[in-house]
Every structure is written in C-alpha cells, then in structure tokens.
C-alpha cells in the first residue's frame, strides 16, 4: 500500500480505526496482534488522536478533555460487536460489525513509526492482510467512502502447463497480467472461455434478440455478470455485444477471450453528474440496433447485475407482447418488489407503470422514437430512466415486470446506489434460480384483456380493515374468513413519491421497496403475501390518485401520528438482521473453489 502525506483519513475514520486496535494516525498496514488485543480485551488507547488534539487546542480545548474509551469486542465466534462511542455527552459515531477469520489475532495495525512523512513527496510501503471499516455519520444513512489500495510485492509469476497451449494464448496473456479471476486463470482445470460460450442449453427462439452489455470501470463485476449470462439457457444462441464507457483495456481483453465483440464509447460528461450514464445509455441503445441491423428488439443489460438462469428465456417468452400490444413499451427483468415477503411466483408477469430498469428489452421502433427526445448532455437535472417515464414520453404505455426478478443488483457503489442501500435494500431482494420457468397467463397482459381481468380481481377481493384487528406489519392478522384472498386495502397517498403516505407505511411493514411506488398499475400496488399459507394476493389502492379507489365502499387508511417513525425502526431492524445473517453466510476463503457458480 502506498501512502503520501496527502492520504490522511477524516478524523472520524482515524478514530474508528484506532479504536479497532491501531495506533496514532493509522491509515493502513498490518500487524499480528496478540490474541488479547485482537479480541478487544482491556482498554483501548485514547480515542482522540493527535490531529484531533490539535484541532481542539485551536478551538480552546485542553488535553484534559481527552477521554478513554472501552475497547470494542471482536471475537472469532462470528458474534458481531456493537458499541456506541461517545465522549460523555456527545455521540461521536456508532460501529456495528464482526470479524470472520480463521485467525482472530490478525487485525490491522500500524504504518511505519515515522508516519506521517514530513516530505509531501515521500512514500512508504506496507502490507495489508485484512482491512475493513464502515463509518456512519449523522442519522440519515450517510457514510464516508473508504478507499483501499493494496501493494503486492513483485515476484515470479506462476506459469501453468496450459499457458503453452497455442489455442489459449490470449487467456494466458490475460492471466499473466491480471489477478482475481479465479477459475479462469487457475492452473488446474481452468475455465475454457470458448467452451463456456457454446455450452448453454438451447431454448426455442422465434427471433434473434441480441444483448448489449454496458460496462465502465468494474472489470471483475463485468466478469461476474458475464459468467451468469453465459450460464443462462439460450446464451449460446444469443449475440452479445460489449459496450464500454471509455477505454478499459482489461475489460476489452476479457471480452475478447470469450470471443465477444467490443465497442468503446468515448466518455462524455463530468464525474458526479448524470451526464456520463445518460450519454452511455443513449450511445449503447443506438449502437446496439446499428450493429444488429436485422434485430427488431434488443436487451440492454446494465452493470453490477447477476442474471437468472432463465434470463434470456424470460425475454423470448414475452417478446411477442411488444409486437402485439402498442400500449407496452418495455419488458423489465427486474422488480423493485421482488422481496421474500411479497414475491414468490416466478411464472407471473404484471403490467406496470415502471420505467426501464436493470435488464430490459425494447423494440427498434421505440428506440428510434425515444432517441430523438433523449436527455441532452447539457441537462444534468435528469436521469435517463426517469426522463423516459415522464407522461409526454411514456404516453400512457406500460412496462411488463416479473413478480420474481430475473436480475439481481449486486454492486457496491454507483451513481445512484451506495453501500448502505445495497446492503439493506437490494441485497434483501430475491431473483429466480430455476432455468426452466414457463410463464403463465401471458395472454391476460394485453391491454384489451388486462383491464377487464384486473377489475374483476379487485371486485372479488375482500376488504381489509384496521378496525377488525388487521395489523399491516403482521400479515398473520389477516382474518381467516378473508383467506386465501385476494384482499384489498385502501391507503392514503397523494403521489407515488409521497414518503409520508400509508402506501410507504405498508411497504415498510412488508419490508419491500419504499422509496417510491412507481411499480404500480393505475395506482394499485400488487403484493403476494408469503408470511401466510396459502400465499395471498394483496392489492394496495392509492387514494385518491388511483382510478380504482371508488369500486369498493371502503374506508381509506391514513397514517396515525408517530406510526412512520415506529414502522421505520421496525423495518430497519429487520433489514439489519437479514444483512448480518447474509454476511455471515459468505465464506470468501472458499470463494476461489466456487467462483461465480463454476466448479
């Protein structure tokens, strides 16, 4: 790891790292601590480091304001440590986490004794075995970014027998230059890219629908996504085009190993604005249809996704609906409500007012139409997907959305998703693992049929009322005489983004997506309640904005004072518990043996 004098962490990060067993202005390095220190026994050093003391001295504080703190317990039995760090009256920060390692005495420690360097150009090197920390600041789910770099001592590279295979020279050259690709580069039984490209099971296809894979800087995420895509049924029959935002040699070489064509897009826009993504999606949509001139449809696949084994089959089963129904404009592979509490039926697809998201298919005609109105690079107030959703461009058209997603967002950070939202929202979602799902009742999704079908479903639904003891946070309180449903509840909501509405309250109770309710049909959100047997369909009607709010003589439910705060805490606790459980199930020490599902 390389350090310069400008690499100081923020004071709160230094405080946390010091509290984990480090000394002074620690920003990296590794040191084998004795077991007592590693497990947090005894007292930590004073938490306030020299930089903090200098700041306090400048503000009129004295050294006497420095206070000792209790050490955080870090144990080897996978119990998480949890401690609030405070200096008497004011809480500095909170830490939650755990150490999962075979040797609990290995913990991060100190950089060289003469850190920080006096000369701004001076550099030091240290070796890192393990380094992890998360800092939450404030009360709005905010956190600081933590950038980690690792310097690996240069040594003689490993030469494998297959490196001399003339057929695998591109792969051998790639593996000599790049680390972290597991089965692709191991010496014993390495992955054969060309064999994998041709290995998927065949499916019935009425037409050719190419896939455009969009990527930028995350080479290993691209590899993970590519592995899941090539393992999907129908992949061997499908043209795949890789579109890179900017020059990324590692990704281009990786795609070439698998025989995939690559087109680089000259990066546009400033970092931190919406322009780079907006421009890359516009370029990719145009380029995909320009490259595959005979294709009437294209699938756009964003970065940071893992796809289901029936990802391609799902699109081919629904493709005919885009031709048959002019009121449909996109087929999505992803659902914001694909959560274990409200989704279960992988055969079900719904009409929705949703925008394109996380793996989607459109027709050539729609692309030609929408590219003329694409958000301009000079306009940084719009994201491309929300722009496509405005009434003037959507023009009353609908998306098709699966009940159970065919893609899973598994990024760590991005333009719109940070580590917090990934861990607590997207990581708690589910996606289909069955390669042979046959979608049902697709004929009902056409406009001339769906409206009548949906109305009949609402009319036969039984009304839920809080008056009769129903508690939306405990679905087992649905009265027995209303089961197996469907059931319907009328909730106050003045808009689909009203964060104080009963619609949001219900979403939090159900531990599903609650930031907005765009995934609805004419103001009705559909859930499959899985906490009771048999599963029950719940229709949540947004009043008064839904056109269906008057079909039942039912009372509208409004949030009572304090309910949102109480339910938010309940939802947060559930998500944290699942996150802890999911994290403990991961064993990175065994990861190389099962790299992305490949033995």
Coordinates of C-alpha atoms in Angstrom, one line a residue:
X1 CA 0.0 0.0 0.0
X2 CA 1.4 3.4 -1.0
X3 CA 0.9 6.4 1.2
X4 CA 1.7 10.1 0.7
X5 CA 1.3 13.0 3.1
X6 CA -2.0 13.9 1.5
X7 CA -3.6 10.5 2.2
X8 CA -5.0 11.5 5.7
X9 CA -8.3 10.0 6.5
X10 CA -11.0 12.1 8.1
X11 CA -10.8 12.4 11.8
X12 CA -13.8 10.1 12.5
X13 CA -12.3 7.4 10.3
X14 CA -9.0 7.7 12.2
X15 CA -10.8 7.5 15.4
X16 CA -12.6 4.3 14.4
X17 CA -9.6 2.6 13.0
X18 CA -7.6 3.5 16.1
X19 CA -10.4 2.1 18.2
X20 CA -10.1 -1.2 16.3
X21 CA -6.5 -1.6 17.6
X22 CA -4.4 0.8 15.6
X23 CA -2.0 3.5 16.8
X24 CA -1.7 7.2 16.1
X25 CA -2.6 8.4 12.6
X26 CA -3.1 4.9 11.2
X27 CA -4.3 4.6 7.7
X28 CA -3.2 1.1 6.8
X29 CA -0.6 -1.6 7.3
X30 CA -0.9 -5.0 9.1
X31 CA 0.5 -6.3 12.3
X32 CA -0.1 -9.6 14.1
X33 CA -1.5 -8.6 17.4
X34 CA -1.6 -10.8 20.5
X35 CA -4.9 -12.6 20.9
X36 CA -5.9 -10.5 23.9
X37 CA -5.7 -7.2 22.0
X38 CA -7.3 -8.7 18.9
X39 CA -10.3 -9.8 20.8
X40 CA -10.7 -6.4 22.4
X41 CA -9.7 -7.2 26.0
X42 CA -8.6 -4.4 28.1
X43 CA -8.9 -0.7 27.3
X44 CA -8.2 1.0 24.1
X45 CA -5.8 3.9 23.7
X46 CA -7.2 7.3 24.0
X47 CA -9.6 7.6 21.1
X48 CA -8.8 11.2 20.2
X49 CA -5.6 11.2 18.0
X50 CA -3.0 14.0 17.7
X51 CA -4.9 15.7 14.8
X52 CA -8.0 15.9 17.0
X53 CA -6.0 17.3 19.8
X54 CA -4.5 20.0 17.6
X55 CA -8.0 20.9 16.4
X56 CA -9.3 21.1 19.9
X57 CA -6.4 23.1 21.1
X58 CA -7.1 25.6 18.3
X59 CA -10.7 25.8 19.5
X60 CA -9.8 26.5 23.1
X61 CA -9.9 22.9 24.4
X62 CA -7.1 21.4 26.5
X63 CA -5.6 18.0 26.8
X64 CA -7.8 17.4 29.9
X65 CA -10.8 17.0 27.6
X66 CA -9.3 13.8 26.2
X67 CA -11.3 10.7 27.5
X68 CA -10.5 7.0 27.4
X69 CA -12.9 4.6 25.8
X70 CA -13.8 0.9 26.2
X71 CA -12.4 -1.4 23.6
X72 CA -14.7 -3.0 21.0
X73 CA -15.1 -6.7 21.4
X74 CA -14.0 -8.6 18.3
X75 CA -14.4 -12.3 18.7
X76 CA -13.7 -15.3 16.5
X77 CA -17.1 -17.0 17.0
X78 CA -18.8 -14.7 14.5
X79 CA -20.7 -12.7 17.1
X80 CA -21.0 -9.1 15.9
X81 CA -19.5 -6.4 18.1
X82 CA -21.7 -3.4 18.7
X83 CA -20.8 -0.3 20.6
X84 CA -21.7 3.4 20.7
X85 CA -18.6 5.5 21.1
X86 CA -19.2 8.8 22.9
X87 CA -17.3 11.4 24.9
X88 CA -19.5 11.9 27.8
X89 CA -22.4 13.8 26.3
X90 CA -22.0 13.7 22.5
X91 CA -22.1 10.6 20.5
X92 CA -19.2 10.5 18.1
X93 CA -20.2 7.6 15.9
X94 CA -21.6 4.1 16.0
X95 CA -19.9 0.9 14.9
X96 CA -21.5 -2.4 14.1
X97 CA -19.7 -5.3 12.5
X98 CA -17.9 -8.6 13.0
X99 CA -14.6 -10.3 12.3
X100 CA -14.8 -13.5 10.3
X101 CA -11.4 -15.0 10.1
X102 CA -9.6 -18.3 10.9
X103 CA -7.1 -16.4 13.0
X104 CA -8.7 -13.8 15.2
X105 CA -5.3 -12.4 16.1
X106 CA -4.8 -11.0 12.6
X107 CA -6.1 -7.4 12.7
X108 CA -5.0 -4.2 11.0
X109 CA -2.3 -2.3 12.9
X110 CA 0.2 0.4 12.3
X111 CA 2.1 2.1 9.5
X112 CA 5.8 2.9 9.9
X113 CA 6.7 4.7 13.1
X114 CA 7.7 7.9 11.4
X115 CA 4.2 8.3 9.9
X116 CA 3.1 10.8 8.7
X117 CA 6.0 11.8 6.5
X118 CA 7.3 15.3 6.7
X119 CA 8.0 15.5 3.0
X120 CA 4.9 15.6 0.8
X121 CA 6.6 13.6 -1.9
X122 CA 7.9 10.9 0.4
X123 CA 6.3 7.4 0.1
X124 CA 6.1 4.4 2.4
X125 CA 5.0 0.8 1.7
X126 CA 3.2 -1.6 4.0
X127 CA 1.5 -4.9 3.6
X128 CA -2.2 -5.4 4.3
X129 CA -3.7 -8.7 5.3
X130 CA -7.2 -7.5 6.2
X131 CA -8.7 -4.1 6.3
X132 CA -12.4 -3.2 6.7
X133 CA -14.4 -0.5 8.3
X134 CA -17.7 1.3 7.8
X135 CA -18.3 4.7 9.1
X136 CA -21.9 6.0 9.5
X137 CA -22.2 9.8 10.1
X138 CA -25.4 11.6 11.1
X139 CA -28.8 10.0 11.2
X140 CA -29.8 9.8 7.5
X141 CA -28.0 6.6 6.5
X142 CA -25.0 8.5 5.3
X143 CA -21.5 7.1 5.3
X144 CA -18.0 8.1 4.3
X145 CA -16.3 6.3 1.4
X146 CA -13.3 4.2 2.3
X147 CA -10.7 3.6 -0.5
X148 CA -8.3 0.7 -0.1
X149 CA -5.3 0.0 -2.2
X150 CA -3.0 -3.0 -1.9
X151 CA 0.6 -3.2 -2.9
X152 CA 1.6 -6.8 -3.7
X153 CA 5.3 -7.4 -3.7
X154 CA 6.5 -8.2 -7.2
X155 CA 7.6 -11.8 -7.7
X156 CA 7.9 -14.5 -10.2
X157 CA 4.6 -15.2 -11.9
X158 CA 3.0 -18.6 -11.8
X159 CA 3.3 -20.5 -15.1
X160 CA 0.8 -23.2 -15.8
X161 CA 1.0 -26.0 -18.2
X162 CA -1.9 -24.7 -20.2
X163 CA -0.1 -21.4 -20.8
X164 CA 1.8 -23.2 -23.6
X165 CA -1.4 -24.2 -25.4
X166 CA -1.5 -22.3 -28.7
X167 CA -5.3 -22.1 -28.6
X168 CA -5.2 -20.3 -25.2
X169 CA -2.6 -17.7 -25.7
X170 CA -5.0 -14.8 -25.2
X171 CA -6.2 -16.3 -22.0
X172 CA -2.7 -17.0 -20.8
X173 CA -1.5 -13.4 -21.6
X174 CA -4.5 -12.0 -19.7
X175 CA -3.9 -14.2 -16.7
X176 CA -0.2 -13.2 -16.5
X177 CA -1.3 -9.5 -16.4
X178 CA -4.4 -9.6 -14.2
X179 CA -5.3 -11.1 -10.8
X180 CA -8.6 -12.1 -9.2
X181 CA -10.2 -14.2 -11.9
X182 CA -10.3 -17.5 -10.1
X183 CA -11.3 -20.4 -12.3
X184 CA -10.4 -18.5 -15.5
X185 CA -6.7 -18.4 -14.5
X186 CA -6.1 -21.3 -12.1
X187 CA -3.5 -23.9 -13.2
X188 CA -5.7 -27.0 -12.5
X189 CA -8.7 -27.3 -14.8
X190 CA -9.1 -23.7 -15.8
X191 CA -12.2 -22.4 -17.3
X192 CA -12.4 -22.8 -21.1
X193 CA -14.0 -19.5 -22.3
X194 CA -14.8 -20.8 -25.8
X195 CA -16.3 -23.9 -24.5
X196 CA -18.4 -22.0 -21.9
X197 CA -19.6 -19.6 -24.7
X198 CA -21.1 -22.6 -26.6
X199 CA -22.2 -24.7 -23.6
X200 CA -25.6 -23.4 -22.6
X201 CA -28.8 -25.4 -23.1
X202 CA -30.8 -24.4 -26.2
X203 CA -34.3 -22.9 -26.0
X204 CA -37.0 -22.2 -28.5
X205 CA -36.5 -18.8 -30.2
X206 CA -38.9 -17.2 -32.7
X207 CA -36.4 -14.4 -33.4
X208 CA -32.9 -13.3 -32.7
X209 CA -32.7 -10.8 -29.7
X210 CA -29.1 -9.6 -29.1
X211 CA -27.9 -8.5 -25.7
X212 CA -25.9 -5.3 -25.2
X213 CA -23.8 -5.4 -22.0
X214 CA -23.0 -2.0 -20.7
X215 CA -19.9 -1.5 -18.5
X216 CA -17.3 1.0 -17.5
X217 CA -14.6 0.5 -14.9
X218 CA -15.6 -2.5 -12.8
X219 CA -13.8 -5.3 -14.6
X220 CA -14.4 -8.0 -12.0
X221 CA -18.1 -7.1 -11.8
X222 CA -18.3 -7.4 -15.6
X223 CA -16.7 -10.9 -15.3
X224 CA -19.2 -12.0 -12.7
X225 CA -22.1 -10.7 -14.8
X226 CA -20.7 -12.4 -17.9
X227 CA -20.4 -15.7 -16.1
X228 CA -24.0 -15.6 -15.0
X229 CA -25.2 -14.6 -18.5
X230 CA -23.2 -17.4 -20.3
X231 CA -24.6 -20.0 -17.9
X232 CA -28.2 -18.9 -18.8
X233 CA -30.2 -21.1 -21.1
X234 CA -30.1 -19.8 -24.6
X235 CA -26.8 -17.9 -24.2
X236 CA -25.1 -20.0 -26.9
X237 CA -27.7 -18.9 -29.4
X238 CA -27.6 -15.2 -28.5
X239 CA -25.4 -12.4 -29.9
X240 CA -23.7 -10.4 -27.2
X241 CA -22.1 -7.0 -27.7
X242 CA -19.9 -5.4 -25.0
X243 CA -20.1 -1.6 -24.8
X244 CA -17.5 0.1 -22.6
X245 CA -17.8 3.7 -21.4
X246 CA -14.3 4.9 -22.0
X247 CA -11.1 3.0 -22.6
X248 CA -10.8 0.0 -20.3
X249 CA -8.1 -2.4 -21.6
X250 CA -8.7 -5.1 -19.0
X251 CA -12.4 -5.4 -19.8
X252 CA -11.8 -5.4 -23.6
X253 CA -9.2 -8.2 -23.3
X254 CA -11.5 -10.2 -21.1
X255 CA -14.4 -9.9 -23.6
X256 CA -12.0 -10.9 -26.4
X257 CA -11.1 -14.1 -24.6
X258 CA -14.8 -15.1 -24.8
X259 CA -15.0 -14.1 -28.4
X260 CA -17.3 -11.2 -27.7
X261 CA -17.1 -8.0 -29.9
X262 CA -16.3 -4.8 -28.0
X263 CA -17.2 -1.2 -28.9
X264 CA -15.7 1.6 -26.8
X265 CA -17.7 4.8 -26.2
X266 CA -15.7 8.0 -25.8
X267 CA -16.6 9.0 -22.2
X268 CA -18.8 12.1 -22.0
X269 CA -19.6 14.3 -19.1
X270 CA -18.2 15.2 -15.7
X271 CA -17.9 12.7 -12.9
X272 CA -20.6 13.1 -10.3
X273 CA -23.2 14.3 -12.8
X274 CA -25.9 12.3 -14.6
X275 CA -24.3 13.0 -18.0
X276 CA -21.9 10.0 -18.2
X277 CA -24.7 7.5 -17.6
X278 CA -27.2 9.3 -19.8
X279 CA -24.8 9.5 -22.7
X280 CA -23.6 5.9 -22.4
X281 CA -27.2 4.5 -22.4
X282 CA -28.0 6.7 -25.4
X283 CA -24.9 5.6 -27.3
X284 CA -25.5 1.9 -26.4
X285 CA -29.1 1.8 -27.4
X286 CA -28.2 3.4 -30.8
X287 CA -25.1 1.3 -31.3
X288 CA -26.9 -2.0 -30.5
X289 CA -29.6 -1.5 -33.1
X290 CA -27.0 -0.2 -35.6
X291 CA -24.8 -3.2 -35.1
X292 CA -27.6 -5.8 -35.3
X293 CA -29.5 -4.4 -38.3
X294 CA -31.9 -7.3 -38.6
X295 CA -32.9 -7.3 -35.0
X296 CA -36.4 -5.9 -34.1
X297 CA -35.6 -6.0 -30.4
X298 CA -32.5 -5.6 -28.1
X299 CA -31.9 -6.4 -24.5
X300 CA -30.0 -3.7 -22.6
X301 CA -28.0 -5.1 -19.6
X302 CA -26.6 -2.7 -17.1
X303 CA -23.5 -3.0 -14.9
X304 CA -23.5 -4.6 -11.4
X305 CA -26.1 -7.3 -12.2
X306 CA -26.2 -11.1 -11.8
X307 CA -28.8 -12.6 -14.1
X308 CA -31.1 -15.6 -13.6
X309 CA -30.5 -18.9 -15.5
X310 CA -33.8 -18.2 -17.4
X311 CA -32.9 -14.5 -18.1
X312 CA -32.8 -15.0 -21.9
X313 CA -35.8 -17.4 -21.9
X314 CA -37.9 -14.9 -20.0
X315 CA -37.4 -12.2 -22.7
X316 CA -38.1 -14.6 -25.5
X317 CA -41.4 -15.7 -23.8
X318 CA -42.6 -12.1 -23.5
X319 CA -41.2 -10.7 -26.8
X320 CA -44.4 -11.3 -28.8
X321 CA -46.3 -9.0 -26.5
X322 CA -44.3 -5.9 -27.6
X323 CA -45.3 -6.7 -31.1
X324 CA -49.0 -7.5 -30.3
X325 CA -49.7 -4.6 -27.9
X326 CA -48.8 -0.9 -28.8
X327 CA -49.6 0.1 -25.2
X328 CA -46.5 -1.8 -24.0
X329 CA -43.1 -0.1 -24.3
X330 CA -40.6 -2.2 -22.3
X331 CA -40.1 -5.6 -20.7
X332 CA -38.2 -5.5 -17.5
X333 CA -36.2 -8.3 -15.9
X334 CA -36.2 -6.6 -12.5
X335 CA -38.9 -5.8 -10.0
X336 CA -38.4 -3.4 -7.1
X337 CA -40.9 -5.6 -5.1
X338 CA -39.1 -8.8 -5.7
X339 CA -38.6 -9.3 -2.0
X340 CA -39.1 -12.5 0.0
X341 CA -42.0 -11.2 1.9
X342 CA -44.1 -10.1 -1.1
X343 CA -42.9 -12.2 -4.1
X344 CA -43.0 -15.9 -4.8
X345 CA -44.5 -16.8 -8.2
X346 CA -41.8 -16.9 -10.8
X347 CA -44.4 -17.7 -13.5
X348 CA -46.2 -14.4 -13.0
X349 CA -45.7 -11.2 -15.0
X350 CA -47.6 -7.9 -14.4
X351 CA -48.4 -4.7 -16.3
X352 CA -46.8 -1.7 -14.5
X353 CA -46.2 2.0 -14.9
X354 CA -42.5 1.3 -14.1
X355 CA -39.6 2.7 -16.1
X356 CA -36.8 0.6 -17.8
X357 CA -34.5 -0.8 -15.1
X358 CA -31.7 -3.4 -14.6
X359 CA -32.0 -5.6 -17.7
X360 CA -34.7 -4.5 -20.2
X361 CA -36.0 -5.2 -23.7
X362 CA -37.4 -2.6 -26.2
X363 CA -38.2 -2.6 -29.9
X364 CA -36.4 -0.9 -32.7
X365 CA -39.4 1.4 -33.3
X366 CA -39.4 2.5 -29.6
X367 CA -35.7 3.2 -29.7
X368 CA -36.0 5.3 -32.8
X369 CA -38.8 7.3 -31.2
X370 CA -37.2 7.9 -27.9
X371 CA -33.6 8.6 -29.0
X372 CA -34.9 11.9 -30.6
X373 CA -36.0 13.0 -27.1
X374 CA -33.1 11.7 -25.1
X375 CA -31.9 14.0 -22.3
X376 CA -29.2 16.3 -23.6
X377 CA -25.7 16.2 -22.1
X378 CA -26.1 19.8 -21.0
X379 CA -29.1 18.9 -18.8
X380 CA -27.8 17.3 -15.6
X381 CA -31.2 17.6 -13.8
X382 CA -32.4 14.3 -15.4
X383 CA -31.5 10.7 -15.2
X384 CA -32.3 8.9 -18.4
X385 CA -34.7 6.4 -16.9
X386 CA -36.8 9.0 -15.1
X387 CA -36.8 11.1 -18.2
X388 CA -38.3 8.2 -20.2
X389 CA -41.1 7.9 -17.6
X390 CA -42.5 11.4 -17.9
X391 CA -46.0 11.5 -19.3
X392 CA -45.1 13.2 -22.6
X393 CA -42.7 10.4 -23.5
X394 CA -44.4 7.4 -21.8
X395 CA -47.7 8.4 -23.5
X396 CA -49.8 6.1 -21.3
X397 CA -47.7 3.0 -22.2
X398 CA -46.8 0.3 -19.7
X399 CA -43.9 -2.0 -18.7
X400 CA -44.1 -5.7 -18.1
X401 CA -42.5 -6.6 -14.8
X402 CA -42.0 -10.1 -13.3
X403 CA -43.1 -10.8 -9.8
X404 CA -39.8 -12.5 -9.1
X405 CA -36.8 -10.7 -10.7
X406 CA -34.6 -12.2 -13.4
X407 CA -31.7 -9.9 -12.4
X408 CA -30.1 -9.2 -9.0
X409 CA -28.3 -5.9 -8.3
X410 CA -25.0 -6.8 -6.6
X411 CA -22.9 -3.7 -6.8
X412 CA -21.1 -1.9 -4.0
X413 CA -21.5 1.6 -5.1
X414 CA -22.6 3.6 -8.2
X415 CA -24.3 6.7 -9.5
X416 CA -27.5 6.0 -7.5
X417 CA -26.7 3.1 -5.1
X418 CA -24.3 3.2 -2.2
X419 CA -23.1 0.5 0.1
X420 CA -25.9 1.2 2.6
X421 CA -28.7 0.8 0.1
X422 CA -27.1 -2.2 -1.5
X423 CA -26.7 -4.0 1.9
X424 CA -30.1 -3.1 3.4
X425 CA -32.4 -2.8 0.3
X426 CA -31.1 -4.6 -2.8
X427 CA -29.3 -7.4 -1.1
X428 CA -32.5 -8.4 0.6
X429 CA -34.2 -8.9 -2.7
X430 CA -34.7 -12.3 -4.4
X431 CA -34.3 -13.5 -8.0
X432 CA -35.2 -16.6 -9.9
X433 CA -32.8 -19.6 -9.8
X434 CA -34.9 -22.0 -11.9
X435 CA -33.7 -22.3 -15.6
X436 CA -36.9 -23.9 -16.9
X437 CA -39.7 -21.5 -15.7
X438 CA -42.7 -21.3 -18.1
X439 CA -44.5 -18.0 -17.8
X440 CA -48.3 -18.3 -17.3
X441 CA -51.3 -16.3 -18.4
X442 CA -49.3 -14.1 -20.8
X443 CA -52.5 -13.6 -22.9
X444 CA -54.0 -11.7 -20.0
X445 CA -51.3 -9.0 -20.3
X446 CA -52.7 -7.4 -23.5
X447 CA -54.5 -4.1 -22.9
X448 CA -57.9 -5.2 -24.2
X449 CA -57.9 -8.2 -21.7
X450 CA -55.9 -7.0 -18.7
X451 CA -58.2 -4.1 -17.8
X452 CA -61.2 -6.4 -17.5
X453 CA -59.2 -9.1 -15.7
X454 CA -57.7 -6.6 -13.2
X455 CA -61.1 -5.0 -12.5
X456 CA -62.7 -8.4 -11.9
X457 CA -59.8 -9.3 -9.4
X458 CA -60.4 -6.1 -7.5
X459 CA -64.1 -6.7 -7.3
X460 CA -63.8 -10.2 -5.9
X461 CA -61.1 -9.1 -3.4
X462 CA -62.2 -8.9 0.2
X463 CA -61.7 -5.6 2.1
X464 CA -59.1 -5.4 4.8
X465 CA -59.7 -3.0 7.7
X466 CA -57.6 -1.9 10.7
X467 CA -60.9 -1.8 12.6
X468 CA -61.2 -5.6 12.5
X469 CA -57.8 -6.0 14.1
X470 CA -55.6 -6.2 11.0
X471 CA -52.1 -5.0 11.5
X472 CA -50.2 -4.4 8.2
X473 CA -46.9 -5.2 9.9
X474 CA -48.2 -8.7 10.9
X475 CA -49.9 -10.3 8.0
X476 CA -50.9 -13.3 10.1
X477 CA -53.6 -10.9 11.4
X478 CA -55.5 -11.2 8.1
X479 CA -58.8 -12.7 9.3
X480 CA -59.2 -16.4 8.5
X481 CA -62.5 -15.7 6.7
X482 CA -60.7 -13.4 4.2
X483 CA -58.2 -16.0 3.2
X484 CA -56.9 -17.1 0.7
X485 CA -57.9 -13.8 -0.8
X486 CA -57.3 -11.8 -2.8
X487 CA -57.6 -9.0 -0.3
X488 CA -57.7 -5.2 -0.8
X489 CA -56.8 -2.2 1.3
X490 CA -57.3 1.5 0.6
X491 CA -54.4 3.7 1.6
X492 CA -53.9 7.4 1.6
X493 CA -51.3 8.6 -0.9
X494 CA -51.2 12.0 -2.7
X495 CA -48.4 10.9 -5.1
X496 CA -46.3 7.9 -5.9
X497 CA -43.3 9.5 -4.2
X498 CA -45.1 10.7 -1.1
X499 CA -42.7 9.4 1.6
X500 CA -45.3 10.1 4.4
X501 CA -48.2 8.2 2.8
X502 CA -49.8 5.0 4.1
X503 CA -48.5 3.4 0.9
X504 CA -45.0 3.8 2.1
X505 CA -46.0 2.7 5.6
X506 CA -47.3 -0.6 4.2
X507 CA -44.2 -1.1 2.1
X508 CA -42.0 -0.7 5.2
X509 CA -44.2 -3.1 7.1
X510 CA -43.8 -5.6 4.3
X511 CA -40.0 -4.9 4.1
X512 CA -40.2 -4.2 0.4
X513 CA -39.2 -1.2 -1.6
X514 CA -40.5 2.0 -0.1
X515 CA -38.6 5.0 -1.7
X516 CA -41.4 5.3 -4.3
X517 CA -44.4 3.4 -5.7
X518 CA -43.8 3.8 -9.4
X519 CA -44.2 0.0 -9.8
X520 CA -48.0 0.1 -9.8
X521 CA -50.9 -0.4 -12.2
X522 CA -53.3 2.5 -12.3
X523 CA -52.5 3.4 -8.7
X524 CA -52.7 -0.2 -7.4
X525 CA -49.6 -1.9 -6.0
X526 CA -49.8 -5.8 -6.0
X527 CA -48.1 -7.9 -3.4
X528 CA -48.0 -11.7 -2.9
X529 CA -48.0 -12.1 0.9
X530 CA -45.7 -15.0 1.7
X531 CA -45.9 -14.9 5.5
X532 CA -49.2 -16.8 5.5
X533 CA -50.2 -20.1 3.9
X534 CA -51.5 -20.3 1.3
X535 CA -49.9 -17.2 -0.2
X536 CA -52.4 -14.3 -0.6
X537 CA -52.5 -11.6 -3.2
X538 CA -52.9 -8.1 -1.6
X539 CA -54.0 -5.1 -3.6
X540 CA -53.0 -1.8 -2.1
X541 CA -55.0 1.0 -3.7
X542 CA -53.5 4.5 -3.5
X543 CA -56.3 7.0 -2.6
X544 CA -57.3 9.3 -4.2
X545 CA -54.9 9.0 -7.1
X546 CA -55.9 5.6 -8.3
X547 CA -58.7 5.2 -10.8
X548 CA -59.9 2.2 -8.8
X549 CA -60.4 3.8 -5.4
X550 CA -64.2 4.1 -5.8
X551 CA -65.1 0.5 -6.7
X552 CA -65.3 -0.6 -3.1
X553 CA -67.2 1.0 -0.3
X554 CA -64.2 1.0 2.0
X555 CA -62.6 3.4 4.5
X556 CA -59.3 5.0 3.5
X557 CA -56.5 4.3 5.9
X558 CA -54.3 7.3 6.9
X559 CA -51.0 7.1 9.0
X560 CA -51.5 7.8 12.7
X561 CA -49.1 10.2 14.4
X562 CA -45.7 8.6 15.1
X563 CA -46.5 5.5 13.1
X564 CA -44.0 6.2 10.3
X565 CA -41.1 6.5 12.8
X566 CA -42.1 3.3 14.6
X567 CA -42.5 1.3 11.5
X568 CA -39.3 2.7 10.0
X569 CA -37.4 1.4 13.1
X570 CA -39.1 -2.0 12.7
X571 CA -38.2 -2.2 9.0
X572 CA -34.6 -1.1 9.7
X573 CA -34.1 -3.8 12.4
X574 CA -35.4 -6.5 10.1
X575 CA -33.1 -5.4 7.3
X576 CA -30.1 -5.2 9.5
X577 CA -30.8 -8.7 10.9
X578 CA -31.0 -10.1 7.4
X579 CA -27.9 -8.3 6.4
X580 CA -25.9 -9.7 9.3
X581 CA -27.3 -13.2 8.5
X582 CA -26.5 -12.9 4.8
X583 CA -23.0 -11.6 5.5
X584 CA -22.2 -14.4 7.9
X585 CA -23.1 -17.0 5.3
X586 CA -20.4 -15.7 2.9
X587 CA -17.1 -17.5 3.2
X588 CA -14.6 -15.8 1.0
X589 CA -11.9 -18.3 1.9
X590 CA -13.8 -20.9 -0.2
X591 CA -14.7 -18.4 -2.9
X592 CA -11.9 -19.5 -5.3
X593 CA -13.2 -23.0 -5.5
X594 CA -16.7 -22.0 -6.5
X595 CA -16.0 -18.8 -8.4
X596 CA -19.4 -17.4 -9.5
X597 CA -21.0 -20.8 -9.6
X598 CA -18.3 -22.6 -11.5
X599 CA -16.7 -25.7 -10.0

